[in-house]
CSV table of C-alpha atoms and ligand atoms in Angstrom, one decimal:
chain,number,residue,atom,x,y,z
A,1,MET,CA,-19.4,-141.7,29.6
A,2,TYR,CA,-16.5,-143.6,31.2
A,3,THR,CA,-17.0,-145.0,34.7
A,4,GLU,CA,-14.3,-145.2,37.3
A,5,LYS,CA,-14.1,-148.9,36.7
A,6,ASN,CA,-13.5,-148.4,32.9
A,7,ILE,CA,-10.6,-146.1,33.8
A,8,THR,CA,-9.1,-148.5,36.3
A,9,ASP,CA,-9.3,-151.3,33.7
A,10,PHE,CA,-7.5,-149.1,31.2
A,11,ILE,CA,-4.7,-148.5,33.7
A,12,LYS,CA,-4.4,-152.1,34.6
A,13,LYS,CA,-4.0,-153.0,30.9
A,14,GLU,CA,-1.7,-150.0,30.1
A,15,PRO,CA,0.3,-149.0,33.2
A,16,ILE,CA,1.8,-146.1,31.4
A,17,LEU,CA,-1.6,-144.4,31.9
A,18,GLU,CA,-0.7,-143.9,35.6
A,19,ASN,CA,2.2,-141.6,34.7
A,20,ILE,CA,0.2,-139.9,32.0
A,21,ILE,CA,-2.5,-139.1,34.5
A,22,ALA,CA,0.1,-138.0,37.0
A,23,LEU,CA,1.2,-135.5,34.3
A,24,LYS,CA,4.7,-136.9,34.1
A,25,PRO,CA,6.6,-136.7,30.8
A,26,VAL,CA,6.5,-140.1,29.1
A,27,ILE,CA,7.5,-141.8,25.9
A,28,TRP,CA,5.2,-144.4,24.5
A,29,GLN,CA,6.0,-146.8,21.7
A,30,ASN,CA,3.2,-147.8,19.4
A,31,SER,CA,3.0,-151.6,19.4
A,32,LYS,CA,0.2,-151.5,16.8
A,33,ARG,CA,2.4,-149.9,14.2
A,34,LYS,CA,2.3,-151.8,11.0
A,35,SER,CA,5.1,-152.3,8.5
A,36,MET,CA,4.2,-151.2,4.9
A,37,ALA,CA,3.7,-154.9,4.0
A,38,ASP,CA,0.8,-155.1,6.5
A,39,MET,CA,-0.6,-151.6,6.2
A,40,PRO,CA,-4.4,-151.6,5.8
A,41,ASP,CA,-6.0,-149.6,3.0
A,42,PHE,CA,-6.8,-146.1,4.0
A,43,SER,CA,-9.6,-144.0,2.6
A,44,ILE,CA,-7.0,-141.6,1.2
A,45,LYS,CA,-4.1,-142.7,-1.0
A,46,LYS,CA,-0.9,-141.4,-2.4
A,47,GLU,CA,-2.7,-140.3,-5.5
A,48,ASP,CA,-4.9,-138.0,-3.4
A,49,MET,CA,-1.8,-136.4,-1.9
A,50,VAL,CA,-0.3,-135.9,-5.4
A,51,ALA,CA,-3.7,-134.4,-6.5
A,52,ALA,CA,-3.6,-132.1,-3.5
A,53,GLU,CA,-0.2,-130.9,-4.6
A,54,ALA,CA,-1.6,-130.1,-8.0
A,55,LEU,CA,-4.2,-127.8,-6.5
A,56,TRP,CA,-1.4,-125.7,-5.0
A,57,GLU,CA,0.2,-125.4,-8.4
A,58,ARG,CA,-3.1,-124.3,-9.9
A,59,PHE,CA,-3.5,-121.6,-7.2
A,60,ALA,CA,0.1,-120.3,-7.5
A,61,PRO,CA,-1.0,-117.4,-9.8
A,62,PHE,CA,-3.6,-116.4,-7.3
A,63,PHE,CA,-1.0,-116.3,-4.5
A,64,MET,CA,1.4,-114.2,-6.6
A,65,LYS,CA,-1.4,-111.7,-7.2
A,66,ALA,CA,-3.1,-111.6,-3.8
A,67,PHE,CA,0.1,-112.0,-1.7
A,68,PRO,CA,3.0,-110.4,-3.6
A,69,GLU,CA,5.5,-111.7,-1.0
A,70,THR,CA,5.0,-115.2,-2.6
A,71,LYS,CA,6.3,-113.9,-6.0
A,72,ILE,CA,9.9,-115.0,-5.2
A,73,THR,CA,8.8,-118.6,-4.9
A,74,GLN,CA,6.4,-118.4,-7.9
A,75,GLY,CA,3.4,-118.5,-5.7
A,76,ILE,CA,4.3,-121.7,-4.0
A,77,LEU,CA,4.3,-121.6,-0.2
A,78,GLU,CA,7.2,-123.5,1.3
A,79,SER,CA,9.6,-123.3,4.2
A,80,PRO,CA,13.3,-124.1,4.5
A,81,LEU,CA,14.9,-127.2,5.9
A,82,LYS,CA,17.7,-126.0,8.1
A,83,GLU,CA,20.5,-128.0,9.8
A,84,LEU,CA,20.8,-127.3,13.5
A,85,SER,CA,24.5,-127.9,14.2
A,86,HIS,CA,24.8,-125.4,17.1
A,87,MET,CA,21.6,-126.5,18.8
A,88,LYS,CA,22.7,-130.2,18.4
A,89,ARG,CA,26.0,-129.4,20.2
A,90,LEU,CA,24.1,-127.7,23.0
A,91,LEU,CA,21.6,-130.6,23.4
A,92,ASN,CA,24.5,-133.0,23.4
A,93,GLU,CA,26.0,-131.4,26.4
A,94,GLU,CA,23.2,-133.1,28.2
A,95,ALA,CA,23.5,-136.9,27.7
A,96,PRO,CA,22.5,-139.0,25.8
A,97,LYS,CA,24.2,-137.8,22.6
A,98,ILE,CA,22.2,-137.4,19.4
A,99,GLU,CA,23.7,-139.5,16.6
A,100,GLY,CA,23.3,-138.5,13.0
A,101,ARG,CA,22.2,-135.1,11.7
A,102,LEU,CA,19.6,-132.7,13.2
A,103,PHE,CA,17.4,-130.6,11.0
A,104,LEU,CA,14.6,-128.1,11.6
A,105,LYS,CA,11.6,-128.0,9.1
A,106,CYS,CA,10.9,-124.3,9.4
A,107,ASP,CA,7.1,-124.1,9.0
A,108,ASN,CA,7.4,-121.2,11.4
A,109,LYS,CA,8.5,-119.4,8.3
A,110,LEU,CA,5.7,-120.5,6.0
A,111,PRO,CA,4.5,-117.4,4.2
A,112,ILE,CA,1.2,-115.6,5.1
A,113,ALA,CA,0.1,-117.7,8.1
A,114,GLY,CA,3.5,-118.3,9.8
A,115,SER,CA,2.4,-121.8,10.8
A,116,ILE,CA,1.8,-125.3,9.5
A,117,LYS,CA,-1.9,-124.3,9.3
A,118,ALA,CA,-0.9,-122.6,6.0
A,119,ARG,CA,-0.8,-126.2,4.6
A,120,GLY,CA,-4.0,-127.8,6.0
A,121,GLY,CA,-6.2,-124.7,6.6
A,122,PHE,CA,-5.3,-123.0,3.4
A,123,TYR,CA,-5.8,-126.2,1.4
A,124,GLU,CA,-9.3,-126.9,2.7
A,125,VAL,CA,-10.5,-123.3,1.9
A,126,LEU,CA,-8.9,-123.3,-1.5
A,127,HIS,CA,-10.4,-126.6,-2.3
A,128,HIS,CA,-13.9,-125.4,-1.2
A,129,ALA,CA,-13.5,-122.2,-3.2
A,130,GLU,CA,-12.4,-124.1,-6.3
A,131,ASN,CA,-15.5,-126.3,-6.0
A,132,LEU,CA,-17.9,-123.4,-5.7
A,133,ALA,CA,-16.3,-121.5,-8.6
A,134,PHE,CA,-16.3,-124.6,-10.7
A,135,LYS,CA,-20.0,-125.4,-10.0
A,136,ALA,CA,-20.9,-121.7,-10.9
A,137,GLY,CA,-19.1,-122.1,-14.2
A,138,MET,CA,-16.6,-119.4,-13.4
A,139,LEU,CA,-13.5,-121.4,-14.1
A,140,LYS,CA,-13.8,-121.7,-17.9
A,141,ASP,CA,-10.5,-120.2,-18.8
A,142,SER,CA,-8.9,-121.7,-15.8
A,143,ASP,CA,-6.9,-118.6,-15.0
A,144,TYR,CA,-6.6,-118.8,-11.2
A,145,LYS,CA,-5.5,-115.2,-11.0
A,146,ALA,CA,-9.2,-114.5,-11.3
A,147,PHE,CA,-9.6,-115.6,-7.6
A,148,ALA,CA,-8.0,-112.3,-6.7
A,149,THR,CA,-10.4,-110.2,-8.7
A,150,PRO,CA,-13.4,-108.1,-7.3
A,151,GLU,CA,-15.8,-110.3,-9.4
A,152,PHE,CA,-14.7,-113.5,-7.6
A,153,LYS,CA,-14.6,-111.8,-4.3
A,154,GLN,CA,-18.1,-110.6,-4.7
A,155,PHE,CA,-19.2,-114.1,-5.7
A,156,PHE,CA,-17.6,-115.7,-2.6
A,157,ASN,CA,-19.0,-113.0,-0.4
A,158,GLN,CA,-22.4,-114.7,-0.5
A,159,TYR,CA,-20.8,-117.7,1.2
A,160,LYS,CA,-19.6,-118.2,4.8
A,161,ILE,CA,-16.9,-120.3,6.4
A,162,GLY,CA,-16.9,-121.3,10.1
A,163,VAL,CA,-14.1,-122.8,12.1
A,164,GLY,CA,-13.4,-123.6,15.7
A,165,SER,CA,-9.9,-122.9,16.9
A,166,THR,CA,-7.5,-122.2,19.7
A,167,GLY,CA,-5.8,-119.7,17.4
A,168,ASN,CA,-3.6,-120.8,14.6
A,169,LEU,CA,-6.2,-122.6,12.5
A,170,GLY,CA,-8.6,-119.7,12.9
A,171,LEU,CA,-5.8,-117.4,11.8
A,172,SER,CA,-5.1,-119.4,8.7
A,173,ILE,CA,-8.7,-119.8,7.7
A,174,GLY,CA,-9.5,-116.2,8.5
A,175,ILE,CA,-6.6,-114.8,6.4
A,176,ILE,CA,-7.2,-117.0,3.3
A,177,GLY,CA,-11.0,-116.9,3.6
A,178,ALA,CA,-11.0,-113.1,3.9
A,179,ALA,CA,-8.6,-112.8,0.9
A,180,LEU,CA,-11.0,-114.8,-1.2
A,181,GLY,CA,-14.0,-112.7,-0.1
A,182,PHE,CA,-15.7,-115.2,2.2
A,183,GLN,CA,-17.5,-114.2,5.3
A,184,VAL,CA,-15.5,-116.0,8.0
A,185,THR,CA,-16.5,-116.7,11.6
A,186,VAL,CA,-14.0,-118.1,14.0
A,187,TYR,CA,-15.3,-119.7,17.1
A,188,VAL,CA,-12.4,-119.4,19.6
A,189,SER,CA,-11.8,-121.2,22.9
A,190,ALA,CA,-11.1,-119.3,26.1
A,191,ASP,CA,-7.4,-119.9,25.8
A,192,ALA,CA,-7.0,-118.1,22.5
A,193,LYS,CA,-4.4,-115.3,22.7
A,194,PRO,CA,-5.7,-111.7,22.4
A,195,TRP,CA,-3.3,-110.8,19.7
A,196,LYS,CA,-4.6,-113.6,17.5
A,197,LYS,CA,-8.2,-112.4,18.0
A,198,ASP,CA,-7.2,-108.8,17.2
A,199,LEU,CA,-5.4,-109.8,14.1
A,200,LEU,CA,-8.5,-111.7,12.9
A,201,LYS,CA,-10.8,-108.8,13.6
A,202,GLU,CA,-8.4,-106.5,11.6
A,203,LYS,CA,-8.9,-108.8,8.6
A,204,GLY,CA,-12.7,-108.4,8.9
A,205,VAL,CA,-13.2,-111.9,10.4
A,206,LYS,CA,-16.0,-112.3,13.0
A,207,VAL,CA,-14.6,-113.7,16.3
A,208,ILE,CA,-17.0,-115.5,18.7
A,209,GLU,CA,-15.5,-116.4,22.0
A,210,PHE,CA,-16.4,-119.3,24.3
A,211,SER,CA,-15.7,-119.7,27.9
A,212,GLY,CA,-14.9,-123.4,27.5
A,213,ASP,CA,-12.1,-125.4,25.7
A,214,PHE,CA,-11.4,-126.2,22.1
A,215,SER,CA,-13.9,-129.0,21.8
A,216,GLU,CA,-16.7,-126.7,23.0
A,217,ALA,CA,-15.7,-124.0,20.5
A,218,ILE,CA,-15.8,-126.6,17.7
A,219,LEU,CA,-19.1,-128.0,18.8
A,220,ALA,CA,-20.8,-124.6,18.9
A,221,GLY,CA,-19.1,-123.6,15.6
A,222,ARG,CA,-20.2,-126.8,13.9
A,223,GLN,CA,-23.8,-126.4,15.0
A,224,GLN,CA,-24.2,-122.8,14.0
A,225,THR,CA,-22.4,-123.2,10.7
A,226,ASP,CA,-24.3,-126.4,9.7
A,227,ALA,CA,-27.6,-124.6,10.3
A,228,ASP,CA,-26.8,-122.2,7.5
A,229,PRO,CA,-27.0,-123.6,3.9
A,230,MET,CA,-24.6,-121.0,2.6
A,231,ALA,CA,-22.0,-121.9,5.2
A,232,TYR,CA,-19.1,-124.4,5.2
A,233,PHE,CA,-17.5,-125.7,8.4
A,234,VAL,CA,-13.8,-126.6,8.6
A,235,ASP,CA,-13.9,-129.4,11.1
A,236,ASP,CA,-10.6,-129.8,12.9
A,237,GLU,CA,-12.0,-132.9,14.7
A,238,ASN,CA,-12.7,-134.8,11.5
A,239,SER,CA,-11.5,-133.4,8.2
A,240,ASN,CA,-9.8,-135.3,5.3
A,241,ASP,CA,-9.1,-132.1,3.5
A,242,LEU,CA,-7.0,-130.6,6.3
A,243,PHE,CA,-5.2,-133.9,6.5
A,244,LEU,CA,-4.5,-134.0,2.7
A,245,GLY,CA,-3.2,-130.4,2.8
A,246,TYR,CA,-0.8,-131.3,5.5
A,247,SER,CA,0.3,-134.4,3.6
A,248,VAL,CA,1.7,-132.3,0.8
A,249,GLY,CA,4.4,-131.2,3.2
A,250,ALA,CA,5.8,-134.7,2.9
A,251,LEU,CA,6.3,-134.4,-0.8
A,252,ARG,CA,8.0,-131.1,-0.3
A,253,ILE,CA,10.4,-132.2,2.4
A,254,ALA,CA,11.3,-135.3,0.3
A,255,LYS,CA,12.3,-132.9,-2.5
A,256,GLN,CA,14.4,-130.9,-0.1
A,257,LEU,CA,16.1,-133.9,1.4
A,258,LYS,CA,17.0,-135.0,-2.1
A,259,GLU,CA,18.3,-131.6,-3.0
A,260,GLN,CA,20.5,-131.6,0.0
A,261,ASN,CA,21.8,-135.1,-0.9
A,262,ILE,CA,20.4,-136.7,2.3
A,263,PRO,CA,19.6,-140.4,1.7
A,264,VAL,CA,16.7,-142.1,3.3
A,265,ASP,CA,16.9,-145.9,3.0
A,266,ASP,CA,17.6,-149.2,4.8
A,267,GLN,CA,20.9,-147.8,6.1
A,268,HIS,CA,19.8,-144.2,6.6
A,269,PRO,CA,16.7,-144.0,8.8
A,270,LEU,CA,14.7,-140.8,8.9
A,271,PHE,CA,13.2,-139.7,12.2
A,272,VAL,CA,10.5,-137.0,12.3
A,273,TYR,CA,9.2,-135.3,15.5
A,274,SER,CA,6.0,-133.3,15.2
A,275,PRO,CA,4.0,-131.3,17.8
A,276,CYS,CA,0.5,-132.7,18.0
A,277,GLY,CA,-2.9,-131.1,18.8
A,278,VAL,CA,-5.8,-132.9,17.3
A,279,GLY,CA,-3.3,-135.0,15.3
A,280,GLY,CA,-4.2,-133.6,11.8
A,281,SER,CA,-0.9,-131.9,10.9
A,282,PRO,CA,1.5,-134.5,12.3
A,283,GLY,CA,-0.8,-137.3,11.0
A,284,GLY,CA,-1.0,-135.8,7.5
A,285,THR,CA,2.8,-135.4,7.3
A,286,ALA,CA,3.4,-138.8,8.7
A,287,PHE,CA,0.9,-140.4,6.3
A,288,GLY,CA,2.7,-138.6,3.4
A,289,LEU,CA,6.2,-139.6,4.5
A,290,LYS,CA,5.1,-143.2,4.9
A,291,GLN,CA,3.8,-143.2,1.3
A,292,ILE,CA,7.2,-141.9,0.2
A,293,TYR,CA,9.7,-143.7,2.5
A,294,GLY,CA,7.7,-146.6,3.8
A,295,ASP,CA,9.5,-148.4,6.7
A,296,HIS,CA,12.5,-146.2,6.5
A,297,VAL,CA,10.8,-143.2,8.2
A,298,HIS,CA,10.0,-143.2,11.9
A,299,CYS,CA,7.4,-140.7,13.0
A,300,PHE,CA,7.0,-139.5,16.6
A,301,PHE,CA,4.3,-137.1,17.8
A,302,VAL,CA,4.7,-134.8,20.9
A,303,GLU,CA,2.0,-133.5,23.2
A,304,PRO,CA,2.0,-131.3,26.3
A,305,THR,CA,1.8,-133.4,29.6
A,306,HIS,CA,-1.5,-131.5,30.3
A,307,SER,CA,-3.1,-132.3,26.9
A,308,PRO,CA,-2.2,-135.8,25.8
A,309,ALA,CA,-5.3,-136.2,23.6
A,310,VAL,CA,-3.9,-138.4,20.9
A,311,LEU,CA,-1.8,-140.4,23.4
A,312,THR,CA,-4.8,-141.1,25.5
A,313,GLY,CA,-6.8,-142.2,22.4
A,314,LEU,CA,-4.1,-144.5,21.2
A,315,VAL,CA,-3.0,-146.0,24.5
A,316,THR,CA,-6.6,-146.9,25.5
A,317,GLY,CA,-7.5,-147.8,21.9
A,318,GLU,CA,-10.6,-145.6,22.3
A,319,ASN,CA,-9.2,-143.1,19.7
A,320,SER,CA,-11.5,-140.0,19.6
A,321,GLN,CA,-14.1,-141.5,21.9
A,322,ILE,CA,-12.1,-140.6,24.9
A,323,SER,CA,-10.9,-137.2,26.1
A,324,VAL,CA,-8.1,-136.2,28.5
A,325,GLN,CA,-10.8,-134.9,30.8
A,326,ASP,CA,-12.2,-138.4,31.0
A,327,LEU,CA,-9.0,-139.3,32.8
A,328,GLY,CA,-9.1,-136.2,35.0
A,329,ILE,CA,-6.5,-134.3,33.0
A,330,ASP,CA,-7.1,-130.6,32.8
A,331,ASN,CA,-6.1,-129.7,29.2
A,332,LYS,CA,-4.4,-126.6,30.4
A,333,THR,CA,-1.2,-125.7,28.5
A,334,GLU,CA,0.4,-122.5,27.2
A,335,ALA,CA,1.2,-124.4,24.0
A,336,ASP,CA,-1.2,-122.8,21.4
A,337,GLY,CA,-2.5,-125.3,18.9
A,338,LEU,CA,-1.8,-128.2,21.3
A,339,ALA,CA,-4.4,-127.4,24.0
A,340,VAL,CA,-6.6,-130.2,22.7
A,341,GLY,CA,-8.5,-132.6,24.9
A,342,ARG,CA,-9.9,-134.9,22.1
A,343,PRO,CA,-8.2,-136.1,19.0
A,344,SER,CA,-9.4,-135.9,15.4
A,345,SER,CA,-11.1,-139.2,14.6
A,346,PHE,CA,-10.1,-139.2,11.0
A,347,ALA,CA,-6.4,-138.5,11.6
A,348,THR,CA,-6.2,-140.9,14.6
A,349,SER,CA,-7.7,-143.8,12.7
A,350,ILE,CA,-4.7,-143.5,10.3
A,351,SER,CA,-2.0,-142.4,12.8
A,352,SER,CA,-2.7,-145.5,15.0
A,353,HIS,CA,-1.2,-147.7,12.3
A,354,ILE,CA,1.7,-145.6,11.2
A,355,ILE,CA,3.3,-143.7,14.0
A,356,SER,CA,6.3,-145.2,15.9
A,357,GLY,CA,5.4,-143.5,19.2
A,358,LEU,CA,4.5,-140.3,21.1
A,359,TYR,CA,6.1,-138.5,24.0
A,360,THR,CA,4.9,-135.8,26.2
A,361,ILE,CA,6.6,-132.6,27.3
A,362,GLU,CA,6.2,-130.0,30.0
A,363,ASP,CA,5.4,-126.4,29.2
A,364,GLN,CA,8.5,-125.1,30.9
A,365,THR,CA,10.7,-127.3,28.7
A,366,LEU,CA,9.0,-125.8,25.6
A,367,TYR,CA,10.1,-122.3,26.8
A,368,ASN,CA,13.6,-123.5,27.7
A,369,LEU,CA,14.0,-125.0,24.2
A,370,LEU,CA,12.6,-121.7,22.6
A,371,THR,CA,15.3,-119.7,24.4
A,372,LYS,CA,18.1,-122.2,23.6
A,373,LEU,CA,17.2,-122.2,19.9
A,374,MET,CA,17.2,-118.4,19.8
A,375,ASP,CA,20.6,-118.4,21.5
A,376,THR,CA,22.2,-121.0,19.3
A,377,GLU,CA,20.5,-120.7,15.9
A,378,ASP,CA,18.8,-117.3,16.0
A,379,GLU,CA,15.5,-119.0,15.1
A,380,PHE,CA,12.3,-117.9,16.8
A,381,LEU,CA,9.6,-120.6,17.3
A,382,GLU,CA,6.4,-120.3,19.2
A,383,PRO,CA,6.4,-122.6,22.3
A,384,SER,CA,4.4,-125.5,20.8
A,385,ALA,CA,6.7,-125.6,17.8
A,386,THR,CA,9.8,-126.4,19.9
A,387,ALA,CA,8.4,-129.7,21.2
A,388,GLY,CA,10.2,-131.9,18.7
A,389,LEU,CA,13.7,-130.6,19.7
A,390,ILE,CA,14.1,-133.2,22.5
A,391,GLY,CA,12.7,-136.0,20.2
A,392,PRO,CA,16.0,-137.6,19.3
A,393,GLN,CA,17.0,-137.8,23.0
A,394,MET,CA,13.6,-139.0,24.2
A,395,VAL,CA,13.9,-141.9,21.6
A,396,LEU,CA,17.4,-142.7,22.8
A,397,LYS,CA,15.9,-143.4,26.3
A,398,THR,CA,14.0,-146.4,24.7
A,399,ASP,CA,15.1,-149.6,23.0
A,400,TYR,CA,13.5,-148.4,19.7
A,401,ALA,CA,16.6,-148.2,17.6
A,402,LYS,CA,17.9,-151.5,18.8
A,403,MET,CA,14.6,-153.3,18.4
A,404,ASN,CA,14.3,-152.0,14.9
A,405,ASN,CA,17.9,-152.6,14.1
A,406,LEU,CA,18.6,-149.1,13.0
A,407,ASN,CA,21.9,-147.6,11.9
A,408,MET,CA,21.7,-144.5,14.1
A,409,ALA,CA,25.1,-143.1,13.1
A,410,ASN,CA,23.5,-142.5,9.7
A,411,ALA,CA,20.2,-141.1,11.0
A,412,THR,CA,18.6,-137.9,9.9
A,413,HIS,CA,16.4,-136.3,12.6
A,414,VAL,CA,13.8,-133.7,11.4
A,415,VAL,CA,12.2,-131.6,14.1
A,416,TRP,CA,9.0,-130.1,12.6
A,417,ALA,CA,8.7,-126.5,13.7
A,418,THR,CA,5.1,-125.7,13.3
A,419,GLY,CA,4.8,-122.0,13.9
A,420,GLY,CA,6.1,-118.7,15.1
A,421,ASP,CA,6.4,-116.0,12.5
A,422,LEU,CA,3.2,-114.1,13.3
A,423,VAL,CA,4.0,-113.8,17.1
A,424,PRO,CA,4.3,-110.1,18.0
A,425,GLU,CA,7.6,-108.8,19.4
A,426,LYS,CA,6.3,-108.3,22.9
A,427,GLU,CA,5.2,-111.9,23.2
A,428,ARG,CA,8.5,-113.1,21.8
A,429,LEU,CA,10.4,-111.3,24.5
A,430,GLU,CA,8.1,-112.7,27.2
A,431,PHE,CA,8.6,-116.2,25.9
A,432,TYR,CA,12.3,-115.8,25.7
A,433,GLU,CA,12.5,-114.6,29.3
A,434,ARG,CA,10.3,-117.5,30.5
A,435,GLY,CA,12.8,-119.9,28.9
A,436,LEU,CA,15.8,-118.4,30.7
A,437,SER,CA,15.4,-120.5,33.8
A,438,ASP,CA,17.5,-123.5,32.9
A,439,ILE,CA,17.4,-127.4,32.7
A,440,LEU,CA,16.6,-128.9,29.4
A,441,ILE,CA,15.1,-132.3,29.8
B,501,PLP,C1,-2.2,-126.7,15.0
B,501,PLP,C2,-0.8,-126.7,15.5
B,501,PLP,C3,-0.2,-127.9,15.8
B,501,PLP,C4,-0.8,-129.2,15.8
B,501,PLP,O1,-1.6,-129.6,14.7
B,501,PLP,P1,-2.9,-130.5,14.8
B,501,PLP,O2,-3.4,-130.7,13.5
B,501,PLP,O3,-3.9,-129.9,15.7
B,501,PLP,O4,-2.4,-131.8,15.5
B,501,PLP,C5,1.2,-127.8,16.2
B,501,PLP,N1,1.8,-126.7,16.3
B,501,PLP,C6,1.2,-125.5,16.0
B,501,PLP,C7,2.0,-124.2,16.2
B,501,PLP,C8,-0.1,-125.5,15.6
B,501,PLP,O5,-0.6,-124.3,15.4
């Protein structure tokens, strides 16, 4: 739908596109970012995020019953916030030096799904299940343990859920959907890893494979699901529920920062670096963090050099209208969850106002970071999830701190680790070895 002339005009207006098309790692600052005073009204608000957190509280008894491993946290799914002092030292051996403290938000350790999809994906399915149960008059005594009973499972078994996924979203929807009794179908793209498909099939989930990329899997999934009145489609390209589920992560991390006595204010800027696929998970957390910290939080997204979907949408101003393929970029990356050619329209419409910037990263760097993090902190992440680790140093290459007058010595940097725990041992070793060849940035 874009002509060669359109593309040439985009490049003339935004010369950074030349490097993006040449697959070079870039950092882009968002000149359209608004301060809180000028922020437009969004269709979702802070109250919606607080309401989303309340849903998790209601379902806590269900989790304790259906997933006993969540008993130790009273049925609440949360991950640690861990300081990375050894990794920071290692990163600092390569100039420029990171000022302030470096933390990892360990969503690789989120229970059950082992990825950030346990926030968005789980939330959307639970919300749907609650609606169905409520409409059927099954929630009279509001005991959510009932969601783990054969009676409820039988009720949900009349219903279907469909989702298009490169892997992790399908895993999360498949696991929670099957636990509730739904018939789940996951439409996967050609790049989905065999172990993820196997795990889904083990859970009784139907897996339909497509030869094309993520957008094609979503399209087919959406068409087939929408044709069935008993079926519900989780639409990664346009979902407020996924977004809201992710936003709850902001409330949780704010609590953790407070518990660890880490201030976020005028003199203590907070930087957050999040791997980005369609933009839902980084957008949801950024939205939430903005509601809490306003102008004191600075959110950066990261995409693979071969899949800069949100970057392309934001730089051109075309948002989800444009895909990386329109620019001749191949959308081929090893980074599961980030192999996305077209951004979420809902998430991008919000992110365009709130994010500070976005940088791209090469696949080999992801592996290098994975290996270094294992060596220094004994923490395993999947390749995508390591993308934020060079964030502080990428930002130091720009004038961002100076232009915004930030006290960097007091900065807190949070690298959002988005997944890893479900990766089998064999793949872990392969990833680690691929990262042994050196050079970091
Ligand atoms: C899905 C995913 C992301 C990105 O989330 P989006 O909502 O697609 O932007 C990042 N990392 C991992 C490991 C993921 O699975």
